Amino acid sequence: MKVTRRLFELGMVTFAVSSAPSFAKGVLTATQAFAKAATGKITLIDIRTPEEWAETGTGAGAQRLDMRRDDFVSALDKLLGGDRTKAVALICARGVRSSRLSRSLREGGFTNIIDVPEGMLGSYAGPGWLERGLPVSR
């Protein structure tokens, strides 16, 4: 397996990004997330805002849960039936918010959080849900 590493500079911060596939490290492509959500292997959560959902729709099979909600964690717990070991994949627009929230949820006791870093609109990690032509619900 070939692994490439690129550096991105944003302002004063440099990010190193690896292109190695890493589901074991809690990362899925949009295509993998769609397939796993469709078969019930993960709970896919779109953490964007209602305005974003209205603009692009939500990936088919994803639950909508705005990460800005004050009760986000308790709402997520409710979706998971209180089982913080269930596989949960987070998707946002371009992977920034899902990455941050993934880390925060892991620190908060969720043990199987997965990031979809290419997001709905695409990022360094891939073309994104929409560009891949994956189905959406409005």
mmCIF file of N, CA and C in Angstrom:
data_model
loop_
_atom_site.group_PDB
_atom_site.id
_atom_site.type_symbol
_atom_site.label_atom_id
_atom_site.label_comp_id
_atom_site.label_asym_id
_atom_site.label_seq_id
_atom_site.Cartn_x
_atom_site.Cartn_y
_atom_site.Cartn_z
ATOM 1 N N MET A 1 0.843 -1.161 0.000
ATOM 2 C CA MET A 1 0.000 0.000 0.000
ATOM 3 C C MET A 1 0.896 1.234 0.000
ATOM 4 N N LYS A 2 0.616 2.141 -0.929
ATOM 5 C CA LYS A 2 1.393 3.365 -1.030
ATOM 6 C C LYS A 2 0.791 4.431 -0.125
ATOM 7 N N VAL A 3 1.629 5.085 0.635
ATOM 8 C CA VAL A 3 1.193 6.156 1.517
ATOM 9 C C VAL A 3 1.901 7.423 1.092
ATOM 10 N N THR A 4 1.131 8.463 0.874
ATOM 11 C CA THR A 4 1.736 9.748 0.550
ATOM 12 C C THR A 4 1.466 10.702 1.682
ATOM 13 N N ARG A 5 2.307 11.694 1.799
ATOM 14 C CA ARG A 5 2.159 12.667 2.871
ATOM 15 C C ARG A 5 2.333 14.049 2.253
ATOM 16 N N ARG A 6 1.400 14.939 2.538
ATOM 17 C CA ARG A 6 1.467 16.286 2.004
ATOM 18 C C ARG A 6 1.353 17.278 3.151
ATOM 19 N N LEU A 7 1.922 18.441 2.952
ATOM 20 C CA LEU A 7 1.811 19.508 3.941
ATOM 21 C C LEU A 7 0.940 20.612 3.368
ATOM 22 N N PHE A 8 0.044 21.118 4.185
ATOM 23 C CA PHE A 8 -0.805 22.230 3.800
ATOM 24 C C PHE A 8 -0.542 23.375 4.753
ATOM 25 N N GLU A 9 -0.387 24.551 4.214
ATOM 26 C CA GLU A 9 -0.193 25.711 5.069
ATOM 27 C C GLU A 9 -1.434 26.584 5.013
ATOM 28 N N LEU A 10 -1.975 26.869 6.162
ATOM 29 C CA LEU A 10 -3.112 27.764 6.302
ATOM 30 C C LEU A 10 -2.722 28.828 7.310
ATOM 31 N N GLY A 11 -2.433 29.996 6.819
ATOM 32 C CA GLY A 11 -1.981 31.051 7.722
ATOM 33 C C GLY A 11 -0.667 30.653 8.355
ATOM 34 N N MET A 12 -0.620 30.617 9.665
ATOM 35 C CA MET A 12 0.591 30.305 10.406
ATOM 36 C C MET A 12 0.676 28.825 10.785
ATOM 37 N N VAL A 13 -0.316 28.024 10.366
ATOM 38 C CA VAL A 13 -0.379 26.634 10.793
ATOM 39 C C VAL A 13 -0.102 25.708 9.609
ATOM 40 N N THR A 14 0.717 24.699 9.790
ATOM 41 C CA THR A 14 0.992 23.707 8.762
ATOM 42 C C THR A 14 0.376 22.383 9.189
ATOM 43 N N PHE A 15 -0.353 21.759 8.265
ATOM 44 C CA PHE A 15 -0.999 20.485 8.534
ATOM 45 C C PHE A 15 -0.331 19.401 7.711
ATOM 46 N N ALA A 16 -0.048 18.271 8.311
ATOM 47 C CA ALA A 16 0.457 17.107 7.585
ATOM 48 C C ALA A 16 -0.708 16.156 7.378
ATOM 49 N N VAL A 17 -0.854 15.682 6.154
ATOM 50 C CA VAL A 17 -1.975 14.830 5.814
ATOM 51 C C VAL A 17 -1.462 13.567 5.143
ATOM 52 N N SER A 18 -1.922 12.436 5.600
ATOM 53 C CA SER A 18 -1.553 11.163 4.998
ATOM 54 C C SER A 18 -2.708 10.666 4.153
ATOM 55 N N SER A 19 -2.396 10.073 3.010
ATOM 56 C CA SER A 19 -3.452 9.545 2.141
ATOM 57 C C SER A 19 -3.700 8.066 2.375
ATOM 58 N N ALA A 20 -3.086 7.481 3.378
ATOM 59 C CA ALA A 20 -3.280 6.056 3.649
ATOM 60 C C ALA A 20 -4.700 5.806 4.109
ATOM 61 N N PRO A 21 -5.374 4.780 3.573
ATOM 62 C CA PRO A 21 -6.701 4.451 4.069
ATOM 63 C C PRO A 21 -6.596 4.014 5.526
ATOM 64 N N SER A 22 -7.563 4.453 6.344
ATOM 65 C CA SER A 22 -7.376 4.172 7.766
ATOM 66 C C SER A 22 -8.679 3.989 8.517
ATOM 67 N N PHE A 23 -9.555 3.104 8.057
ATOM 68 C CA PHE A 23 -10.773 2.834 8.802
ATOM 69 C C PHE A 23 -10.438 2.418 10.223
ATOM 70 N N ALA A 24 -9.351 1.665 10.393
ATOM 71 C CA ALA A 24 -8.944 1.229 11.727
ATOM 72 C C ALA A 24 -8.627 2.422 12.625
ATOM 73 N N LYS A 25 -8.243 3.531 12.015
ATOM 74 C CA LYS A 25 -7.938 4.736 12.778
ATOM 75 C C LYS A 25 -9.161 5.638 12.900
ATOM 76 N N GLY A 26 -10.318 5.155 12.479
ATOM 77 C CA GLY A 26 -11.530 5.937 12.623
ATOM 78 C C GLY A 26 -11.795 6.900 11.494
ATOM 79 N N VAL A 27 -11.486 6.505 10.256
ATOM 80 C CA VAL A 27 -11.722 7.358 9.097
ATOM 81 C C VAL A 27 -12.359 6.526 7.989
ATOM 82 N N LEU A 28 -13.373 7.107 7.329
ATOM 83 C CA LEU A 28 -14.011 6.475 6.183
ATOM 84 C C LEU A 28 -14.130 7.474 5.040
ATOM 85 N N THR A 29 -14.121 6.985 3.803
ATOM 86 C CA THR A 29 -14.473 7.834 2.672
ATOM 87 C C THR A 29 -15.993 8.010 2.694
ATOM 88 N N ALA A 30 -16.490 8.942 1.905
ATOM 89 C CA ALA A 30 -17.936 9.127 1.811
ATOM 90 C C ALA A 30 -18.601 7.862 1.273
ATOM 91 N N THR A 31 -17.987 7.223 0.295
ATOM 92 C CA THR A 31 -18.543 5.991 -0.281
ATOM 93 C C THR A 31 -18.619 4.880 0.760
ATOM 94 N N GLN A 32 -17.560 4.729 1.544
ATOM 95 C CA GLN A 32 -17.562 3.707 2.594
ATOM 96 C C GLN A 32 -18.620 4.030 3.651
ATOM 97 N N ALA A 33 -18.739 5.292 4.019
ATOM 98 C CA ALA A 33 -19.727 5.694 5.026
ATOM 99 C C ALA A 33 -21.140 5.393 4.533
ATOM 100 N N PHE A 34 -21.415 5.702 3.263
ATOM 101 C CA PHE A 34 -22.729 5.423 2.699
ATOM 102 C C PHE A 34 -23.034 3.926 2.750
ATOM 103 N N ALA A 35 -22.077 3.103 2.321
ATOM 104 C CA ALA A 35 -22.286 1.653 2.299
ATOM 105 C C ALA A 35 -22.498 1.096 3.701
ATOM 106 N N LYS A 36 -21.701 1.541 4.660
ATOM 107 C CA LYS A 36 -21.827 1.031 6.026
ATOM 108 C C LYS A 36 -23.119 1.524 6.697
ATOM 109 N N ALA A 37 -23.538 2.745 6.403
ATOM 110 C CA ALA A 37 -24.801 3.247 6.950
ATOM 111 C C ALA A 37 -25.976 2.477 6.349
ATOM 112 N N ALA A 38 -25.900 2.183 5.051
ATOM 113 C CA ALA A 38 -26.982 1.463 4.369
ATOM 114 C C ALA A 38 -27.166 0.057 4.913
ATOM 115 N N THR A 39 -26.083 -0.541 5.397
ATOM 116 C CA THR A 39 -26.175 -1.909 5.932
ATOM 117 C C THR A 39 -26.331 -1.928 7.449
ATOM 118 N N GLY A 40 -26.393 -0.751 8.068
ATOM 119 C CA GLY A 40 -26.588 -0.675 9.506
ATOM 120 C C GLY A 40 -25.334 -0.916 10.328
ATOM 121 N N LYS A 41 -24.171 -0.915 9.676
ATOM 122 C CA LYS A 41 -22.924 -1.147 10.405
ATOM 123 C C LYS A 41 -22.453 0.084 11.170
ATOM 124 N N ILE A 42 -22.917 1.253 10.749
ATOM 125 C CA ILE A 42 -22.613 2.497 11.460
ATOM 126 C C ILE A 42 -23.869 3.349 11.546
ATOM 127 N N THR A 43 -23.858 4.280 12.478
ATOM 128 C CA THR A 43 -24.850 5.344 12.506
ATOM 129 C C THR A 43 -24.144 6.560 11.946
ATOM 130 N N LEU A 44 -24.626 7.067 10.820
ATOM 131 C CA LEU A 44 -24.027 8.230 10.164
ATOM 132 C C LEU A 44 -24.751 9.482 10.631
ATOM 133 N N ILE A 45 -23.987 10.449 11.151
ATOM 134 C CA ILE A 45 -24.563 11.679 11.687
ATOM 135 C C ILE A 45 -24.041 12.871 10.891
ATOM 136 N N ASP A 46 -24.955 13.637 10.299
ATOM 137 C CA ASP A 46 -24.598 14.887 9.623
ATOM 138 C C ASP A 46 -24.673 15.987 10.670
ATOM 139 N N ILE A 47 -23.525 16.538 11.025
ATOM 140 C CA ILE A 47 -23.443 17.486 12.137
ATOM 141 C C ILE A 47 -23.525 18.936 11.689
ATOM 142 N N ARG A 48 -23.843 19.171 10.424
ATOM 143 C CA ARG A 48 -23.915 20.543 9.909
ATOM 144 C C ARG A 48 -25.160 21.259 10.421
ATOM 145 N N THR A 49 -25.352 22.465 9.949
ATOM 146 C CA THR A 49 -26.475 23.299 10.382
ATOM 147 C C THR A 49 -27.710 23.051 9.517
ATOM 148 N N PRO A 50 -28.883 23.415 10.023
ATOM 149 C CA PRO A 50 -30.097 23.289 9.214
ATOM 150 C C PRO A 50 -30.006 24.050 7.884
ATOM 151 N N GLU A 51 -29.321 25.177 7.879
ATOM 152 C CA GLU A 51 -29.148 25.936 6.634
ATOM 153 C C GLU A 51 -28.338 25.127 5.610
ATOM 154 N N GLU A 52 -27.326 24.430 6.076
ATOM 155 C CA GLU A 52 -26.516 23.598 5.185
ATOM 156 C C GLU A 52 -27.312 22.408 4.677
ATOM 157 N N TRP A 53 -28.114 21.808 5.545
ATOM 158 C CA TRP A 53 -28.950 20.688 5.118
ATOM 159 C C TRP A 53 -29.911 21.136 4.026
ATOM 160 N N ALA A 54 -30.499 22.331 4.206
ATOM 161 C CA ALA A 54 -31.452 22.848 3.220
ATOM 162 C C ALA A 54 -30.759 23.119 1.882
ATOM 163 N N GLU A 55 -29.514 23.550 1.939
ATOM 164 C CA GLU A 55 -28.777 23.896 0.719
ATOM 165 C C GLU A 55 -28.387 22.676 -0.103
ATOM 166 N N THR A 56 -27.906 21.620 0.539
ATOM 167 C CA THR A 56 -27.364 20.476 -0.206
ATOM 168 C C THR A 56 -28.135 19.185 -0.010
ATOM 169 N N GLY A 57 -29.014 19.149 0.964
ATOM 170 C CA GLY A 57 -29.615 17.889 1.363
ATOM 171 C C GLY A 57 -28.665 17.175 2.315
ATOM 172 N N THR A 58 -29.090 16.037 2.788
ATOM 173 C CA THR A 58 -28.299 15.222 3.713
ATOM 174 C C THR A 58 -27.989 13.904 3.028
ATOM 175 N N GLY A 59 -26.811 13.381 3.286
ATOM 176 C CA GLY A 59 -26.468 12.089 2.716
ATOM 177 C C GLY A 59 -27.515 11.045 3.088
ATOM 178 N N ALA A 60 -27.938 10.251 2.105
ATOM 179 C CA ALA A 60 -28.937 9.217 2.368
ATOM 180 C C ALA A 60 -28.459 8.307 3.487
ATOM 181 N N GLY A 61 -29.338 8.074 4.443
ATOM 182 C CA GLY A 61 -29.013 7.216 5.576
ATOM 183 C C GLY A 61 -28.459 7.957 6.776
ATOM 184 N N ALA A 62 -28.183 9.250 6.605
ATOM 185 C CA ALA A 62 -27.616 10.028 7.718
ATOM 186 C C ALA A 62 -28.716 10.623 8.592
ATOM 187 N N GLN A 63 -28.422 10.677 9.875
ATOM 188 C CA GLN A 63 -29.278 11.374 10.841
ATOM 189 C C GLN A 63 -28.793 12.818 10.926
ATOM 190 N N ARG A 64 -29.690 13.744 11.061
ATOM 191 C CA ARG A 64 -29.321 15.154 11.219
ATOM 192 C C ARG A 64 -29.220 15.486 12.702
ATOM 193 N N LEU A 65 -28.057 16.018 13.085
ATOM 194 C CA LEU A 65 -27.868 16.434 14.474
ATOM 195 C C LEU A 65 -26.873 17.594 14.483
ATOM 196 N N ASP A 66 -27.411 18.800 14.552
ATOM 197 C CA ASP A 66 -26.611 20.025 14.526
ATOM 198 C C ASP A 66 -25.659 20.048 15.721
ATOM 199 N N MET A 67 -24.365 20.089 15.439
ATOM 200 C CA MET A 67 -23.370 20.033 16.513
ATOM 201 C C MET A 67 -23.415 21.246 17.430
ATOM 202 N N ARG A 68 -24.091 22.308 17.032
ATOM 203 C CA ARG A 68 -24.177 23.512 17.874
ATOM 204 C C ARG A 68 -25.242 23.396 18.962
ATOM 205 N N ARG A 69 -26.034 22.343 18.925
ATOM 206 C CA ARG A 69 -27.074 22.176 19.945
ATOM 207 C C ARG A 69 -26.445 22.055 21.324
ATOM 208 N N ASP A 70 -27.041 22.715 22.291
ATOM 209 C CA ASP A 70 -26.555 22.620 23.665
ATOM 210 C C ASP A 70 -26.648 21.192 24.195
ATOM 211 N N ASP A 71 -27.625 20.448 23.703
ATOM 212 C CA ASP A 71 -27.839 19.079 24.171
ATOM 213 C C ASP A 71 -27.309 18.045 23.182
ATOM 214 N N PHE A 72 -26.305 18.401 22.411
ATOM 215 C CA PHE A 72 -25.790 17.508 21.370
ATOM 216 C C PHE A 72 -25.428 16.130 21.922
ATOM 217 N N VAL A 73 -24.658 16.082 22.978
ATOM 218 C CA VAL A 73 -24.201 14.790 23.514
ATOM 219 C C VAL A 73 -25.372 13.955 23.995
ATOM 220 N N SER A 74 -26.307 14.559 24.694
ATOM 221 C CA SER A 74 -27.451 13.770 25.172
ATOM 222 C C SER A 74 -28.328 13.327 23.998
ATOM 223 N N ALA A 75 -28.454 14.166 22.963
ATOM 224 C CA ALA A 75 -29.222 13.768 21.776
ATOM 225 C C ALA A 75 -28.527 12.613 21.049
ATOM 226 N N LEU A 76 -27.202 12.658 20.975
ATOM 227 C CA LEU A 76 -26.451 11.565 20.360
ATOM 228 C C LEU A 76 -26.606 10.290 21.186
ATOM 229 N N ASP A 77 -26.507 10.423 22.500
ATOM 230 C CA ASP A 77 -26.726 9.269 23.378
ATOM 231 C C ASP A 77 -28.090 8.635 23.109
ATOM 232 N N LYS A 78 -29.108 9.472 22.948
ATOM 233 C CA LYS A 78 -30.463 8.977 22.696
ATOM 234 C C LYS A 78 -30.526 8.227 21.358
ATOM 235 N N LEU A 79 -29.884 8.788 20.312
ATOM 236 C CA LEU A 79 -29.859 8.113 19.009
ATOM 237 C C LEU A 79 -29.190 6.744 19.089
ATOM 238 N N LEU A 80 -28.207 6.623 19.973
ATOM 239 C CA LEU A 80 -27.450 5.379 20.116
ATOM 240 C C LEU A 80 -28.026 4.454 21.182
ATOM 241 N N GLY A 81 -29.140 4.839 21.750
ATOM 242 C CA GLY A 81 -29.734 4.023 22.804
ATOM 243 C C GLY A 81 -28.858 3.953 24.041
ATOM 244 N N GLY A 82 -28.033 4.989 24.241
ATOM 245 C CA GLY A 82 -27.160 5.047 25.411
ATOM 246 C C GLY A 82 -25.895 4.213 25.296
ATOM 247 N N ASP A 83 -25.697 3.580 24.152
ATOM 248 C CA ASP A 83 -24.528 2.711 23.960
ATOM 249 C C ASP A 83 -23.396 3.480 23.288
ATOM 250 N N ARG A 84 -22.452 3.944 24.069
ATOM 251 C CA ARG A 84 -21.333 4.738 23.549
ATOM 252 C C ARG A 84 -20.255 3.892 22.878
ATOM 253 N N THR A 85 -20.493 2.595 22.738
ATOM 254 C CA THR A 85 -19.551 1.736 22.003
ATOM 255 C C THR A 85 -19.999 1.519 20.559
ATOM 256 N N LYS A 86 -21.201 1.953 20.203
ATOM 257 C CA LYS A 86 -21.695 1.779 18.831
ATOM 258 C C LYS A 86 -20.868 2.615 17.860
ATOM 259 N N ALA A 87 -20.727 2.105 16.631
ATOM 260 C CA ALA A 87 -19.979 2.811 15.582
ATOM 261 C C ALA A 87 -20.792 4.007 15.086
ATOM 262 N N VAL A 88 -20.185 5.187 15.187
ATOM 263 C CA VAL A 88 -20.811 6.436 14.761
ATOM 264 C C VAL A 88 -19.858 7.155 13.824
ATOM 265 N N ALA A 89 -20.330 7.489 12.620
ATOM 266 C CA ALA A 89 -19.524 8.256 11.675
ATOM 267 C C ALA A 89 -20.086 9.669 11.592
ATOM 268 N N LEU A 90 -19.200 10.650 11.671
ATOM 269 C CA LEU A 90 -19.587 12.058 11.612
ATOM 270 C C LEU A 90 -19.188 12.652 10.273
ATOM 271 N N ILE A 91 -20.113 13.402 9.673
ATOM 272 C CA ILE A 91 -19.826 14.098 8.424
ATOM 273 C C ILE A 91 -20.263 15.546 8.549
ATOM 274 N N CYS A 92 -19.449 16.445 7.982
ATOM 275 C CA CYS A 92 -19.797 17.862 7.917
ATOM 276 C C CYS A 92 -19.583 18.307 6.470
ATOM 277 N N ALA A 93 -19.281 19.564 6.250
ATOM 278 C CA ALA A 93 -19.095 20.048 4.885
ATOM 279 C C ALA A 93 -17.763 19.611 4.292
ATOM 280 N N ARG A 94 -16.663 19.865 5.023
ATOM 281 C CA ARG A 94 -15.329 19.611 4.473
ATOM 282 C C ARG A 94 -14.392 18.892 5.436
ATOM 283 N N GLY A 95 -14.918 18.342 6.526
ATOM 284 C CA GLY A 95 -14.112 17.522 7.415
ATOM 285 C C GLY A 95 -13.478 18.218 8.604
ATOM 286 N N VAL A 96 -13.565 19.522 8.676
ATOM 287 C CA VAL A 96 -12.936 20.239 9.793
ATOM 288 C C VAL A 96 -13.725 20.031 11.085
ATOM 289 N N ARG A 97 -15.011 20.305 11.039
ATOM 290 C CA ARG A 97 -15.839 20.159 12.240
ATOM 291 C C ARG A 97 -15.949 18.706 12.684
ATOM 292 N N SER A 98 -16.090 17.790 11.718
ATOM 293 C CA SER A 98 -16.214 16.373 12.093
ATOM 294 C C SER A 98 -14.937 15.868 12.755
ATOM 295 N N SER A 99 -13.796 16.340 12.298
ATOM 296 C CA SER A 99 -12.526 15.938 12.918
ATOM 297 C C SER A 99 -12.435 16.426 14.357
ATOM 298 N N ARG A 100 -12.760 17.676 14.562
ATOM 299 C CA ARG A 100 -12.706 18.235 15.919
ATOM 300 C C ARG A 100 -13.705 17.556 16.847
ATOM 301 N N LEU A 101 -14.912 17.361 16.353
ATOM 302 C CA LEU A 101 -15.946 16.753 17.181
ATOM 303 C C LEU A 101 -15.633 15.277 17.456
ATOM 304 N N SER A 102 -15.063 14.580 16.484
ATOM 305 C CA SER A 102 -14.664 13.179 16.689
ATOM 306 C C SER A 102 -13.714 13.071 17.871
ATOM 307 N N ARG A 103 -12.712 13.912 17.859
ATOM 308 C CA ARG A 103 -11.712 13.910 18.938
ATOM 309 C C ARG A 103 -12.373 14.222 20.282
ATOM 310 N N SER A 104 -13.235 15.196 20.299
ATOM 311 C CA SER A 104 -13.910 15.599 21.532
ATOM 312 C C SER A 104 -14.811 14.483 22.069
ATOM 313 N N LEU A 105 -15.544 13.822 21.176
ATOM 314 C CA LEU A 105 -16.427 12.738 21.617
ATOM 315 C C LEU A 105 -15.628 11.554 22.149
ATOM 316 N N ARG A 106 -14.498 11.244 21.506
ATOM 317 C CA ARG A 106 -13.642 10.165 22.021
ATOM 318 C C ARG A 106 -13.168 10.497 23.432
ATOM 319 N N GLU A 107 -12.765 11.734 23.640
ATOM 320 C CA GLU A 107 -12.328 12.160 24.970
ATOM 321 C C GLU A 107 -13.477 12.117 25.970
ATOM 322 N N GLY A 108 -14.713 12.232 25.470
ATOM 323 C CA GLY A 108 -15.889 12.219 26.324
ATOM 324 C C GLY A 108 -16.475 10.838 26.575
ATOM 325 N N GLY A 109 -15.792 9.789 26.108
ATOM 326 C CA GLY A 109 -16.243 8.443 26.434
ATOM 327 C C GLY A 109 -16.865 7.642 25.313
ATOM 328 N N PHE A 110 -17.019 8.214 24.127
ATOM 329 C CA PHE A 110 -17.505 7.442 22.984
ATOM 330 C C PHE A 110 -16.307 6.682 22.426
ATOM 331 N N THR A 111 -16.449 5.380 22.250
ATOM 332 C CA THR A 111 -15.276 4.560 21.921
ATOM 333 C C THR A 111 -15.162 4.154 20.460
ATOM 334 N N ASN A 112 -16.164 4.456 19.640
ATOM 335 C CA ASN A 112 -16.132 4.010 18.246
ATOM 336 C C ASN A 112 -16.580 5.138 17.311
ATOM 337 N N ILE A 113 -15.909 6.283 17.399
ATOM 338 C CA ILE A 113 -16.235 7.445 16.579
ATOM 339 C C ILE A 113 -15.380 7.422 15.317
ATOM 340 N N ILE A 114 -16.025 7.623 14.183
ATOM 341 C CA ILE A 114 -15.375 7.574 12.880
ATOM 342 C C ILE A 114 -15.597 8.909 12.184
ATOM 343 N N ASP A 115 -14.566 9.415 11.544
ATOM 344 C CA ASP A 115 -14.644 10.680 10.813
ATOM 345 C C ASP A 115 -14.781 10.399 9.314
ATOM 346 N N VAL A 116 -15.559 11.233 8.640
ATOM 347 C CA VAL A 116 -15.656 11.217 7.176
ATOM 348 C C VAL A 116 -15.032 12.533 6.714
ATOM 349 N N PRO A 117 -13.694 12.584 6.590
ATOM 350 C CA PRO A 117 -13.000 13.851 6.408
ATOM 351 C C PRO A 117 -13.220 14.550 5.073
ATOM 352 N N GLU A 118 -13.683 13.843 4.041
ATOM 353 C CA GLU A 118 -13.930 14.546 2.785
ATOM 354 C C GLU A 118 -15.244 15.309 2.824
ATOM 355 N N GLY A 119 -16.112 14.953 3.778
ATOM 356 C CA GLY A 119 -17.353 15.685 3.979
ATOM 357 C C GLY A 119 -18.315 15.626 2.810
ATOM 358 N N MET A 120 -19.280 16.502 2.849
ATOM 359 C CA MET A 120 -20.277 16.592 1.792
ATOM 360 C C MET A 120 -19.724 17.304 0.563
ATOM 361 N N LEU A 121 -18.845 18.277 0.777
ATOM 362 C CA LEU A 121 -18.400 19.143 -0.316
ATOM 363 C C LEU A 121 -17.003 18.848 -0.834
ATOM 364 N N GLY A 122 -16.280 17.949 -0.187
ATOM 365 C CA GLY A 122 -14.933 17.620 -0.621
ATOM 366 C C GLY A 122 -13.874 18.366 0.167
ATOM 367 N N SER A 123 -12.700 17.750 0.252
ATOM 368 C CA SER A 123 -11.577 18.330 0.990
ATOM 369 C C SER A 123 -10.296 17.658 0.515
ATOM 370 N N TYR A 124 -9.211 17.864 1.242
ATOM 371 C CA TYR A 124 -7.946 17.195 0.938
ATOM 372 C C TYR A 124 -8.108 15.677 0.904
ATOM 373 N N ALA A 125 -9.099 15.158 1.606
ATOM 374 C CA ALA A 125 -9.275 13.713 1.763
ATOM 375 C C ALA A 125 -10.019 13.056 0.605
ATOM 376 N N GLY A 126 -10.678 13.847 -0.219
ATOM 377 C CA GLY A 126 -11.423 13.268 -1.329
ATOM 378 C C GLY A 126 -12.453 14.229 -1.870
ATOM 379 N N PRO A 127 -13.159 13.827 -2.910
ATOM 380 C CA PRO A 127 -14.079 14.727 -3.609
ATOM 381 C C PRO A 127 -15.367 15.054 -2.850
ATOM 382 N N GLY A 128 -15.718 14.268 -1.870
ATOM 383 C CA GLY A 128 -16.926 14.550 -1.092
ATOM 384 C C GLY A 128 -18.138 13.790 -1.580
ATOM 385 N N TRP A 129 -19.129 13.749 -0.707
ATOM 386 C CA TRP A 129 -20.366 13.006 -0.940
ATOM 387 C C TRP A 129 -21.038 13.435 -2.239
ATOM 388 N N LEU A 130 -21.227 14.735 -2.421
ATOM 389 C CA LEU A 130 -21.963 15.236 -3.571
ATOM 390 C C LEU A 130 -21.216 14.960 -4.881
ATOM 391 N N GLU A 131 -19.941 15.252 -4.921
ATOM 392 C CA GLU A 131 -19.150 15.023 -6.134
ATOM 393 C C GLU A 131 -19.082 13.545 -6.484
ATOM 394 N N ARG A 132 -19.129 12.685 -5.501
ATOM 395 C CA ARG A 132 -19.118 11.242 -5.775
ATOM 396 C C ARG A 132 -20.470 10.752 -6.306
ATOM 397 N N GLY A 133 -21.475 11.616 -6.276
ATOM 398 C CA GLY A 133 -22.785 11.255 -6.795
ATOM 399 C C GLY A 133 -23.578 10.342 -5.877
ATOM 400 N N LEU A 134 -23.237 10.354 -4.592
ATOM 401 C CA LEU A 134 -23.972 9.532 -3.628
ATOM 402 C C LEU A 134 -25.354 10.145 -3.385
ATOM 403 N N PRO A 135 -26.335 9.329 -3.053
ATOM 404 C CA PRO A 135 -27.701 9.851 -2.906
ATOM 405 C C PRO A 135 -27.861 10.762 -1.683
ATOM 406 N N VAL A 136 -28.764 11.724 -1.842
ATOM 407 C CA VAL A 136 -29.086 12.648 -0.758
ATOM 408 C C VAL A 136 -30.594 12.649 -0.532
ATOM 409 N N SER A 137 -30.965 13.028 0.668
ATOM 410 C CA SER A 137 -32.377 13.231 0.980
ATOM 411 C C SER A 137 -32.553 14.699 1.322
ATOM 412 N N ARG A 138 -33.678 15.228 0.978
ATOM 413 C CA ARG A 138 -33.928 16.671 1.188
ATOM 414 C C ARG A 138 -34.894 16.884 2.315
#
